[in-house]
CSV table of C-alpha atoms and ligand atoms in Angstrom, one decimal:
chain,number,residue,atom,x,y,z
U,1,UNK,CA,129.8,80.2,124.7
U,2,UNK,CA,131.6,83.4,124.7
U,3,UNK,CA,130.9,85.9,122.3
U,4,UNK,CA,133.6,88.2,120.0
U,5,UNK,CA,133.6,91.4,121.6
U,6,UNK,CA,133.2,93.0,118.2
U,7,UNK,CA,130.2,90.7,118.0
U,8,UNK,CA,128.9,92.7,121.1
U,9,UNK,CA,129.6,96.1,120.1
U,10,UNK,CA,128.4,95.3,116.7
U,11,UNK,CA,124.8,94.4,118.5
U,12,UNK,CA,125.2,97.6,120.8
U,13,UNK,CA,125.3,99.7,117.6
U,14,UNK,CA,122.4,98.1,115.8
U,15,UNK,CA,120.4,98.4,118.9
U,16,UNK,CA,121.2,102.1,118.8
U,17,UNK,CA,120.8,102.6,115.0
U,18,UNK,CA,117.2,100.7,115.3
U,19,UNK,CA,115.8,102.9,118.0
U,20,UNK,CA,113.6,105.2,116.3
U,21,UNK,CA,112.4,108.7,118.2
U,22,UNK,CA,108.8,107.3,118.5
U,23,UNK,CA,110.3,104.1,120.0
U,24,UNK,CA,111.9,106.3,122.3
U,25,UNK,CA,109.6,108.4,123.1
U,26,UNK,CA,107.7,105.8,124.1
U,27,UNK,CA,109.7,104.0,125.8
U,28,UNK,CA,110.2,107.1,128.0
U,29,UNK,CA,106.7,107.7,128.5
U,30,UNK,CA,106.8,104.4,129.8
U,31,UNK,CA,109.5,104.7,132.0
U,32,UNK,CA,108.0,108.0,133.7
U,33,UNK,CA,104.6,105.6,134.5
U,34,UNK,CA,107.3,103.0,135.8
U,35,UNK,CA,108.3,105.6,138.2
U,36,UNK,CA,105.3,107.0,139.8
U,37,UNK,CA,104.7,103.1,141.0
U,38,UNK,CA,108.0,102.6,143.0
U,39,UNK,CA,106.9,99.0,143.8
U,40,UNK,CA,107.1,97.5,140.6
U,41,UNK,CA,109.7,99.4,139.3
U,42,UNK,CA,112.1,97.7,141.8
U,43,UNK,CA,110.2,94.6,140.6
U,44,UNK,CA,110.8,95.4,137.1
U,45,UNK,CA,114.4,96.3,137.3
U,46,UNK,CA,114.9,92.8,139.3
U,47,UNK,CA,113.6,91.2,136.5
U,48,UNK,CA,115.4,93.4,134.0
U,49,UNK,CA,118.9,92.7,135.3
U,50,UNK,CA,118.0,89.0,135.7
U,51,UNK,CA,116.5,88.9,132.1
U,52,UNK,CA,119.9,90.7,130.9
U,53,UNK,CA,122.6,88.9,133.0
U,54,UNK,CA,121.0,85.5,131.1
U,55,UNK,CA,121.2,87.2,127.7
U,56,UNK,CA,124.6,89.0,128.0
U,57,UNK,CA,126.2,86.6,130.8
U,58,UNK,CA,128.4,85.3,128.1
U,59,UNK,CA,129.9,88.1,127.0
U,60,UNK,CA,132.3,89.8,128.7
U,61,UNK,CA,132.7,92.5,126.9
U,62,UNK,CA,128.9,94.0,127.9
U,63,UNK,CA,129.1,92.7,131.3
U,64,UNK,CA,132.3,94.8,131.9
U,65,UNK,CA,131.3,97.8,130.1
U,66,UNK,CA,127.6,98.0,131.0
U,67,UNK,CA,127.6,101.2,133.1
U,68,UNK,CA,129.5,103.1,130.0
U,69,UNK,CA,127.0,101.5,127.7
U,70,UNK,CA,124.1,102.4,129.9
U,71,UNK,CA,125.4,106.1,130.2
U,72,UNK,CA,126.3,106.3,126.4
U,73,UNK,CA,122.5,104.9,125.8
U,74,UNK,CA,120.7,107.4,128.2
U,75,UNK,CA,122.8,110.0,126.9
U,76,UNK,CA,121.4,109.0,123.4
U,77,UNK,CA,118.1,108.6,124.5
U,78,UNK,CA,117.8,112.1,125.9
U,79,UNK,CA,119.7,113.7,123.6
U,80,UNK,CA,116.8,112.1,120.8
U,81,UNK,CA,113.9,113.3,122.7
U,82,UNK,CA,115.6,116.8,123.2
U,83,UNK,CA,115.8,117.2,119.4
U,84,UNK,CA,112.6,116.0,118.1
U,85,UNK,CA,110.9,117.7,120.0
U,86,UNK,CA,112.9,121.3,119.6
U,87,UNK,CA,113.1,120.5,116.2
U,88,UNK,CA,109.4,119.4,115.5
U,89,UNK,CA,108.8,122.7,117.0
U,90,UNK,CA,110.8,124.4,114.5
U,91,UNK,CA,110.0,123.1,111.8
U,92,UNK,CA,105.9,124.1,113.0
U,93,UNK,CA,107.6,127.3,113.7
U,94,UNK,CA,108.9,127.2,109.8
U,95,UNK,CA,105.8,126.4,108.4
U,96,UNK,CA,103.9,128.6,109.8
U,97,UNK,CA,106.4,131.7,109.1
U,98,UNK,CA,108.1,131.4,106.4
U,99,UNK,CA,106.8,133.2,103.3
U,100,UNK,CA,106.3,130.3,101.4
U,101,UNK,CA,103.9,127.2,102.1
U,102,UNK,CA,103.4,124.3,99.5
U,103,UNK,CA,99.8,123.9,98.4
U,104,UNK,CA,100.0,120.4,100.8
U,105,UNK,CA,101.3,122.7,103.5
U,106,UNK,CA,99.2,125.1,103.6
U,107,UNK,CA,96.3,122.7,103.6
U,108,UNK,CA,97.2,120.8,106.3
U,109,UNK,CA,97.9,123.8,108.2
U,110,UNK,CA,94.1,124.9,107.7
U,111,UNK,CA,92.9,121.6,108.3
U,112,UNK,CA,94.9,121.8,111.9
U,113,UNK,CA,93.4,125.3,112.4
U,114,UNK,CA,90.2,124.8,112.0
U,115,UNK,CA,89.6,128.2,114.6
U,116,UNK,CA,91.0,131.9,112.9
U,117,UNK,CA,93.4,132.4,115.2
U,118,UNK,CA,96.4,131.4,112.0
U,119,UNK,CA,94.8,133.8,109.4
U,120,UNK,CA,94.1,136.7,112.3
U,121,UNK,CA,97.9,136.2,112.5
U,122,UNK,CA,99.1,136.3,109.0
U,123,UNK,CA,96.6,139.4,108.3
U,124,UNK,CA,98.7,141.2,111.4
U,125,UNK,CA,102.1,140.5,109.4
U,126,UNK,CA,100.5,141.8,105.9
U,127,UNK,CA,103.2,144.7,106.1
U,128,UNK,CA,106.2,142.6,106.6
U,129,UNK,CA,105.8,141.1,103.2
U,130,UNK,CA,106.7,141.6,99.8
U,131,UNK,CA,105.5,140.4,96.3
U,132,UNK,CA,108.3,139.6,94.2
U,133,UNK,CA,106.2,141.4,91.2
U,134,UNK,CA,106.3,145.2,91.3
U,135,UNK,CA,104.1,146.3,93.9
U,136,UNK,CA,102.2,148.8,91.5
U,137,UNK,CA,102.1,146.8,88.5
U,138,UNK,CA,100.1,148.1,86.1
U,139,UNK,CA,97.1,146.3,84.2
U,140,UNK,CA,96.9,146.8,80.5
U,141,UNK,CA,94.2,146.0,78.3
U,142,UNK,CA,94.4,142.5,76.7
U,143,UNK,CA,96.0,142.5,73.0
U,144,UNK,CA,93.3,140.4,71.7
U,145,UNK,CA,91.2,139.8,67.9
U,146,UNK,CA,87.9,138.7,68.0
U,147,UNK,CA,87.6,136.0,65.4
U,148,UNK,CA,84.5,134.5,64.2
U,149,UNK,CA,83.0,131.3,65.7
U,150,UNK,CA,83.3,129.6,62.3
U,151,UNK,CA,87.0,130.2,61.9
U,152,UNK,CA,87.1,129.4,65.9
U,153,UNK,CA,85.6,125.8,65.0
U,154,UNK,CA,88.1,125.6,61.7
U,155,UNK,CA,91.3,126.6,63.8
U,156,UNK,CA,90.2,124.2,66.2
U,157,UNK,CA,89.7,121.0,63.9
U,158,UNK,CA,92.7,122.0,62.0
U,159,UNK,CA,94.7,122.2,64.7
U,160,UNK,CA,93.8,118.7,66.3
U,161,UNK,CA,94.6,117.3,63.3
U,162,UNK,CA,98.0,118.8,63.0
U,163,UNK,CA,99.0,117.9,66.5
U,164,UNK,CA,97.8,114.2,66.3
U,165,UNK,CA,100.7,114.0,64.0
U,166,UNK,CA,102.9,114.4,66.9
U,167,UNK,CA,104.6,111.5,67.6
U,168,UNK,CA,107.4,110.6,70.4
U,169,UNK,CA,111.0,109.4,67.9
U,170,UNK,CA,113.4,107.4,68.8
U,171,UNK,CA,115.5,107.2,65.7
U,172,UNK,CA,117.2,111.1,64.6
U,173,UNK,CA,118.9,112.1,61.9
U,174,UNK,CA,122.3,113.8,62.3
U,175,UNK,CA,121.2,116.7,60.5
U,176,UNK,CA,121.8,119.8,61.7
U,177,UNK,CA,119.1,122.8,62.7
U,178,UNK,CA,120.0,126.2,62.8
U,179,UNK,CA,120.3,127.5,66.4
U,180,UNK,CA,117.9,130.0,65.4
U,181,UNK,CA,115.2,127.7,65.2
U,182,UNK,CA,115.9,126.0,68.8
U,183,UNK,CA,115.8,129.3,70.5
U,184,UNK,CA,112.2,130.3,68.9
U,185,UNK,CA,110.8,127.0,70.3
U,186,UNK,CA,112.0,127.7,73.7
U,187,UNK,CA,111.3,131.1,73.9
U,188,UNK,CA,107.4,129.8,73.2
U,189,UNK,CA,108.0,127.6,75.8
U,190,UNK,CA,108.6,130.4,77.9
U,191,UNK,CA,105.1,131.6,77.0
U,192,UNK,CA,103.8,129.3,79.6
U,193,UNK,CA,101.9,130.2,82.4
U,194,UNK,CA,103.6,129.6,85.7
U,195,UNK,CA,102.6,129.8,89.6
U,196,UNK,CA,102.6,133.2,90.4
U,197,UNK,CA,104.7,133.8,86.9
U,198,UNK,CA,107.9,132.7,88.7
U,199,UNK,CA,108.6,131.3,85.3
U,200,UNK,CA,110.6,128.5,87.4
U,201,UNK,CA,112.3,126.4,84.2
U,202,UNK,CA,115.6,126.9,82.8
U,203,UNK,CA,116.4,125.1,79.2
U,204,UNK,CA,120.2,124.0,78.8
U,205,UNK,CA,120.6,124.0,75.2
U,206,UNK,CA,123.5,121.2,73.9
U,207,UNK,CA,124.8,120.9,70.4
U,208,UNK,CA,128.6,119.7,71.5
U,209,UNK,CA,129.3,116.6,70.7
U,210,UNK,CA,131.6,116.0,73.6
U,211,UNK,CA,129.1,116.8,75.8
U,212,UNK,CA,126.7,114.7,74.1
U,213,UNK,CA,128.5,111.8,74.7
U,214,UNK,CA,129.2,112.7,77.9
U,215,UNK,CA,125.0,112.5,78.5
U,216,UNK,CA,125.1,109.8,76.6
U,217,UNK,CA,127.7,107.7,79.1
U,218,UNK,CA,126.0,108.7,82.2
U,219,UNK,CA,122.5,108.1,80.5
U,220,UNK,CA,123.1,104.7,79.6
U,221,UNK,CA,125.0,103.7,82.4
U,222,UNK,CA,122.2,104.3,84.7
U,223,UNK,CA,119.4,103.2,82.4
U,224,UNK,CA,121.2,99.8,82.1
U,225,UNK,CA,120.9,99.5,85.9
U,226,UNK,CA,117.3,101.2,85.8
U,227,UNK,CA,116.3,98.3,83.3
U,228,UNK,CA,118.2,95.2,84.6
U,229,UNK,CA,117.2,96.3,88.5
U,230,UNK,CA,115.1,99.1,89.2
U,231,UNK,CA,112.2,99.4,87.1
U,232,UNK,CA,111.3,95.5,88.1
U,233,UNK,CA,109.6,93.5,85.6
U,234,UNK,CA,106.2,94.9,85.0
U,235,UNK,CA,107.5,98.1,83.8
U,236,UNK,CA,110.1,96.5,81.4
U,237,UNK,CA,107.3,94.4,80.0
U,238,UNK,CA,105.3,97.9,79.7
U,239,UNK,CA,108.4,99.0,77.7
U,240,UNK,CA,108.7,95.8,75.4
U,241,UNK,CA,106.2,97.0,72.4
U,242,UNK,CA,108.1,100.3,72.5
U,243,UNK,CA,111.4,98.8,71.6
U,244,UNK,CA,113.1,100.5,74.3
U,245,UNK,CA,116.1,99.4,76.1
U,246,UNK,CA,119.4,101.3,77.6
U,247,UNK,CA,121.4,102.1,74.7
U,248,UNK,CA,120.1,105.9,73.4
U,249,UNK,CA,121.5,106.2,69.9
U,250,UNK,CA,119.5,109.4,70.0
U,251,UNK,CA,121.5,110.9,72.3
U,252,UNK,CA,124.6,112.0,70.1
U,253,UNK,CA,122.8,111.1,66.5
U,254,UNK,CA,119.8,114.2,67.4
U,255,UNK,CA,122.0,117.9,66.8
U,256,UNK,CA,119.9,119.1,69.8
U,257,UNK,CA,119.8,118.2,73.5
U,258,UNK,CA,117.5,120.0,75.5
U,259,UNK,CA,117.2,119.4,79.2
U,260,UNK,CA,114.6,120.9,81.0
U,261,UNK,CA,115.5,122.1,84.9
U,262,UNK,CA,112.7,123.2,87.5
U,263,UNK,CA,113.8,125.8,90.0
U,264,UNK,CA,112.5,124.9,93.6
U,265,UNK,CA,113.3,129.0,94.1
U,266,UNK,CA,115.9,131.7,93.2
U,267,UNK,CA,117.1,134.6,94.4
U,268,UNK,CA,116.2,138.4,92.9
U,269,UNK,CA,117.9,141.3,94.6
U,270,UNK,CA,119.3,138.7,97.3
U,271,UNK,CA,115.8,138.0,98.4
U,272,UNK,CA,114.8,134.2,98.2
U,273,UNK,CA,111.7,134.0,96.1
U,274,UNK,CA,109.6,130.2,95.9
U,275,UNK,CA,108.7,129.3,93.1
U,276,UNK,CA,104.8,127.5,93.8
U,277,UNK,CA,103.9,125.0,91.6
U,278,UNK,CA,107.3,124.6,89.9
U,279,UNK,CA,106.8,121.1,88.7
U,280,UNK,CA,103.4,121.7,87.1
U,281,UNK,CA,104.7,125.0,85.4
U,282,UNK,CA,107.5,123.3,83.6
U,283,UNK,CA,105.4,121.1,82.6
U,284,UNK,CA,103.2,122.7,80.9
U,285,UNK,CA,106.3,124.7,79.3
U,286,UNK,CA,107.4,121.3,78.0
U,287,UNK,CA,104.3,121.3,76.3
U,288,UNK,CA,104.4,124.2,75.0
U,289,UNK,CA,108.1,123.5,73.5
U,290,UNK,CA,107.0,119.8,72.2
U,291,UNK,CA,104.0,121.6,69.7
U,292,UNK,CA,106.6,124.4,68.7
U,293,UNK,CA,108.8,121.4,68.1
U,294,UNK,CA,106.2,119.7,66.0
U,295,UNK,CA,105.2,123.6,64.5
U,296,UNK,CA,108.9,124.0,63.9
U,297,UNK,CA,108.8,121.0,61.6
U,298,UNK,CA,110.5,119.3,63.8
U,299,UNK,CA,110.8,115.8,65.7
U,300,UNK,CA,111.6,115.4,69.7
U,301,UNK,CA,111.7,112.5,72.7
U,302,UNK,CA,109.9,113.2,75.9
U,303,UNK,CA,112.6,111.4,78.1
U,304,UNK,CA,113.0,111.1,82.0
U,305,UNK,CA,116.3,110.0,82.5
U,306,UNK,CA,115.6,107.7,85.7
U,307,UNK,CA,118.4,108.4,88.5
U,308,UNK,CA,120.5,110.5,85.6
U,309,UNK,CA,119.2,114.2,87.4
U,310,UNK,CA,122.3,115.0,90.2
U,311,UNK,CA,124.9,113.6,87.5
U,312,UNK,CA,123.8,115.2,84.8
U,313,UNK,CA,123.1,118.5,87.2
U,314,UNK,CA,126.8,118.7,88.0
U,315,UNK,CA,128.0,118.1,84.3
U,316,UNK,CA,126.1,120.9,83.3
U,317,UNK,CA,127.2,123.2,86.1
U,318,UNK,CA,123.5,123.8,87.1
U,319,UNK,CA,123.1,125.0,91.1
U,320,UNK,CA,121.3,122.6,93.4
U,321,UNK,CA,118.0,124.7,93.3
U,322,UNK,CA,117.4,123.3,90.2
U,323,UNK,CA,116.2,119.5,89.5
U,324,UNK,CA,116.3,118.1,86.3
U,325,UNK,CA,112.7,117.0,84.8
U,326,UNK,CA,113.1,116.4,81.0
U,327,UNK,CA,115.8,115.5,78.8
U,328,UNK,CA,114.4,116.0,75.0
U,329,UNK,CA,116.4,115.2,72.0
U,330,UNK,CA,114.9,117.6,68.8
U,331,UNK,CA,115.9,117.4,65.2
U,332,UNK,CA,114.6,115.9,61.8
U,333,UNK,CA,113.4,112.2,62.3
U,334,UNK,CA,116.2,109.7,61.1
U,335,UNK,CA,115.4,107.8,57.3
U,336,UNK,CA,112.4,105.5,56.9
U,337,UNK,CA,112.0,106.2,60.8
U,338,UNK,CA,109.7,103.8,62.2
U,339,UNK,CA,107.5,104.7,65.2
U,340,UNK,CA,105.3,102.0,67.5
U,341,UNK,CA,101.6,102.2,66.1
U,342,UNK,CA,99.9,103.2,68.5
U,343,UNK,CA,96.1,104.3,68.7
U,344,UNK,CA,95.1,106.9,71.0
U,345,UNK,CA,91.8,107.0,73.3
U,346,UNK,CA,88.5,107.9,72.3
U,347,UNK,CA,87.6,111.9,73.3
U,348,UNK,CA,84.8,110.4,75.0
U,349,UNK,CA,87.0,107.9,77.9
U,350,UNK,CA,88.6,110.9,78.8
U,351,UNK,CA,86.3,113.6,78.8
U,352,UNK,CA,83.3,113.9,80.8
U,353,UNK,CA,80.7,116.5,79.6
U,354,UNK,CA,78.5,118.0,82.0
U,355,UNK,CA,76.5,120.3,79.4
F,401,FMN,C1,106.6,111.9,81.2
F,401,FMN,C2,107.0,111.0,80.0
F,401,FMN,C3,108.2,110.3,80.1
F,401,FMN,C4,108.6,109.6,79.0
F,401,FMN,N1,109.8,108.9,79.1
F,401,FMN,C5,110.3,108.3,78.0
F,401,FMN,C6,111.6,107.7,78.0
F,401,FMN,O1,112.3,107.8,79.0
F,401,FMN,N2,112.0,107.0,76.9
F,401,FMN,C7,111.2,106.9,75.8
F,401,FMN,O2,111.7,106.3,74.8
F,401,FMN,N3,110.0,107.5,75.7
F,401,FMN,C8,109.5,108.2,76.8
F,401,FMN,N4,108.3,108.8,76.7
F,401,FMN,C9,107.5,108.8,75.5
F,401,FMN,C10,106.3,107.9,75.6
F,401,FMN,O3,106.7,106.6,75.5
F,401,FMN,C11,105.4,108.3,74.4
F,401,FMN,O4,104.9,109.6,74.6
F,401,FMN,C12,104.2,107.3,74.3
F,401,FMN,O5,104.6,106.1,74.0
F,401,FMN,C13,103.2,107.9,73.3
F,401,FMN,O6,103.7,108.0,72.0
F,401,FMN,P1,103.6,109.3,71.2
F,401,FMN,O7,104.3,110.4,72.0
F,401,FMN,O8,104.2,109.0,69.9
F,401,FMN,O9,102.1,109.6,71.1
F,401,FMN,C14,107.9,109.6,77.8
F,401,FMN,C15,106.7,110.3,77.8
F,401,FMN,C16,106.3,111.1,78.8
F,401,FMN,C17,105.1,111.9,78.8
């Protein structure tokens, strides 16, 4: 049987996508102990040619064009090994240099020193840096009143019960809210703390309609696809009580879209500065927004548009440092709005008291 010579160069590219560096590598390690035993290796490559003159006997196209293969696969092969290993060295090099580490980063780079030599190092290169705050910042004293502990416990208990009327709506009025309002909320969400206060969030604020339904198309485009394929069938029967599906009324029907954007870093002066714990930061801003939402008199949707962030990123003209994280609709709550009852835990199967 003879086989289509696009057949055989299909197979030679497979076998070349499917070689991964480890394979390689190990497959070069074992060649080098092939070589230091001349005996077998002649042995070996008898058997290898025999062994590949059964398999690719039958096709011409490899059996005319082995050398070029063999050269084009050598030349692969050493071409692979060159770069991991340069660039496994860079990127230690990177890691270790670079002004910024991620919390994972830096750990595992303390667990693979476990000798001083790294921190002797970095304490030698103290000079070279810079903080991205004001060198000599000053410290103020804290604007704070003292209250009494039994307006501390009222606050407290009035408070709780205030924000367990929080609740997550899916149905908005088209009412409108002055802008006014929307911009005090945020700015409280800028109150939040953040990693090194790098403040890494940036709030794009949308009232146009066209651009709402421009959200709203990409939205439920991809949450059509996220429900029919992607989220698999144990989180759309997760969803089912919550009356969810892909169409997001919401989207044009709430006056306000806010989507919320982490930084990974930015620039200040031309100087790159990393933003630590981005994700965790504009979180906690989201919360911080979502209870002046609810302050504000106001209604919103903690959403995560699955698969909508790079899509949504370039409609809104936002650079690629930024990723989107949350997409909240805010306004009043539409008419006889009705909202899944559901009961929230017990303090005490969350909490764990060590008094
Ligand atoms: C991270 C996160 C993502 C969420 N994503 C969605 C979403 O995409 N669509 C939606 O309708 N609700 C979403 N929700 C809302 C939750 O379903 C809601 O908070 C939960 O059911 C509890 O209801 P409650 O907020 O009224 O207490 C999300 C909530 C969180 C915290």
């Amino acid at each position: 049987m003879t086989v289509p010579c696009r057949t055989q160069n299909f197979i030679c590219v497979l076998f070349f996508c499917f070689l991964d560096v480890e394979n390689i590598i190990n497959i070069s390690q074992f060649l080098r102990n092939m070589l230091s035993k001349k005996k077998l290796v002649i042995d070996f490559y008898t058997r290898m040619m025999n062994k590949m003159y059964s398999i690719f006997g039958d096709m011409p196209f490899i059996k005319q064009y082995w050398p070029f293969i063999l050269t084009g696969f050598l030349c692969y092969l050493s071409t692979r090994i060159f770069y991991s290993k340069y660039a496994s060295q860079d990127k230690k090099k990177d890691i270790i240099n670079s002004t910024y580490q991620t919390p994972d980063e830096i750990a595992e780079i303390s667990e693979n020193n476990s000798d001083d030599t790294q921190n002797d190092e970095n304490e030698e290169c103290d000079d070279d840096y810079q903080p991205s705050l004001p060198s000599d910042l000053e410290h103020i004293p804290l604007n704070y009143d003292r209250i009494s502990i039994d307006e501390t416990i009222d606050r407290s208990n009035e408070f709780y019960n205030f924000m367990n009327l929080r609740r997550t709506v899916r149905h908005f009025s088209q009412e409108d809210v002055p802008i006014e309002v929307i911009r005090n909320i945020i700015r409280t969400a800028g109150t939040a703390p953040s990693g090194a206060h790098t403040e890494p969030w940036t709030y794009v604020v949308v009232h146009n309609m066209e651009i709402k339904k421009q959200i709203r198309e990409i939205i439920e485009a991809e949450e059509e696809i996220n429900y029919k394929k992607r989220m698999g069938k144990q989180w759309t029967t997760d969803l089912k009580p919550l009356k969810t599906n892909w169409i997001k009324e919401y989207l044009t029907d709430a006056p306000y879209l806010i989507l919320l954007f982490k930084q990974l870093f930015s620039f200040k002066n031309g100087v790159k500065r990393m933003h630590y714990y981005n994700e965790i930061s504009v979180c906690l801003s989201a919360g911080l927004l979502m209870t002046a939402v609810h302050y504000a008199g106001l209604v919103s949707l903690t959403s995560t548009p699955l698969n909508c962030g790079p899509a949504l990123r370039t409609l809104l003209n936002r650079p690629s440092n930024e990723k989107l994280v949350l997409l909240l609709p805010v306004g009043y709550p539409a008419e006889k709005c009705l909202v899944p009852d559901l009961q929230r835990k017990d303090l005490s199967e969350y909490t764990i008291e060590m008094l």
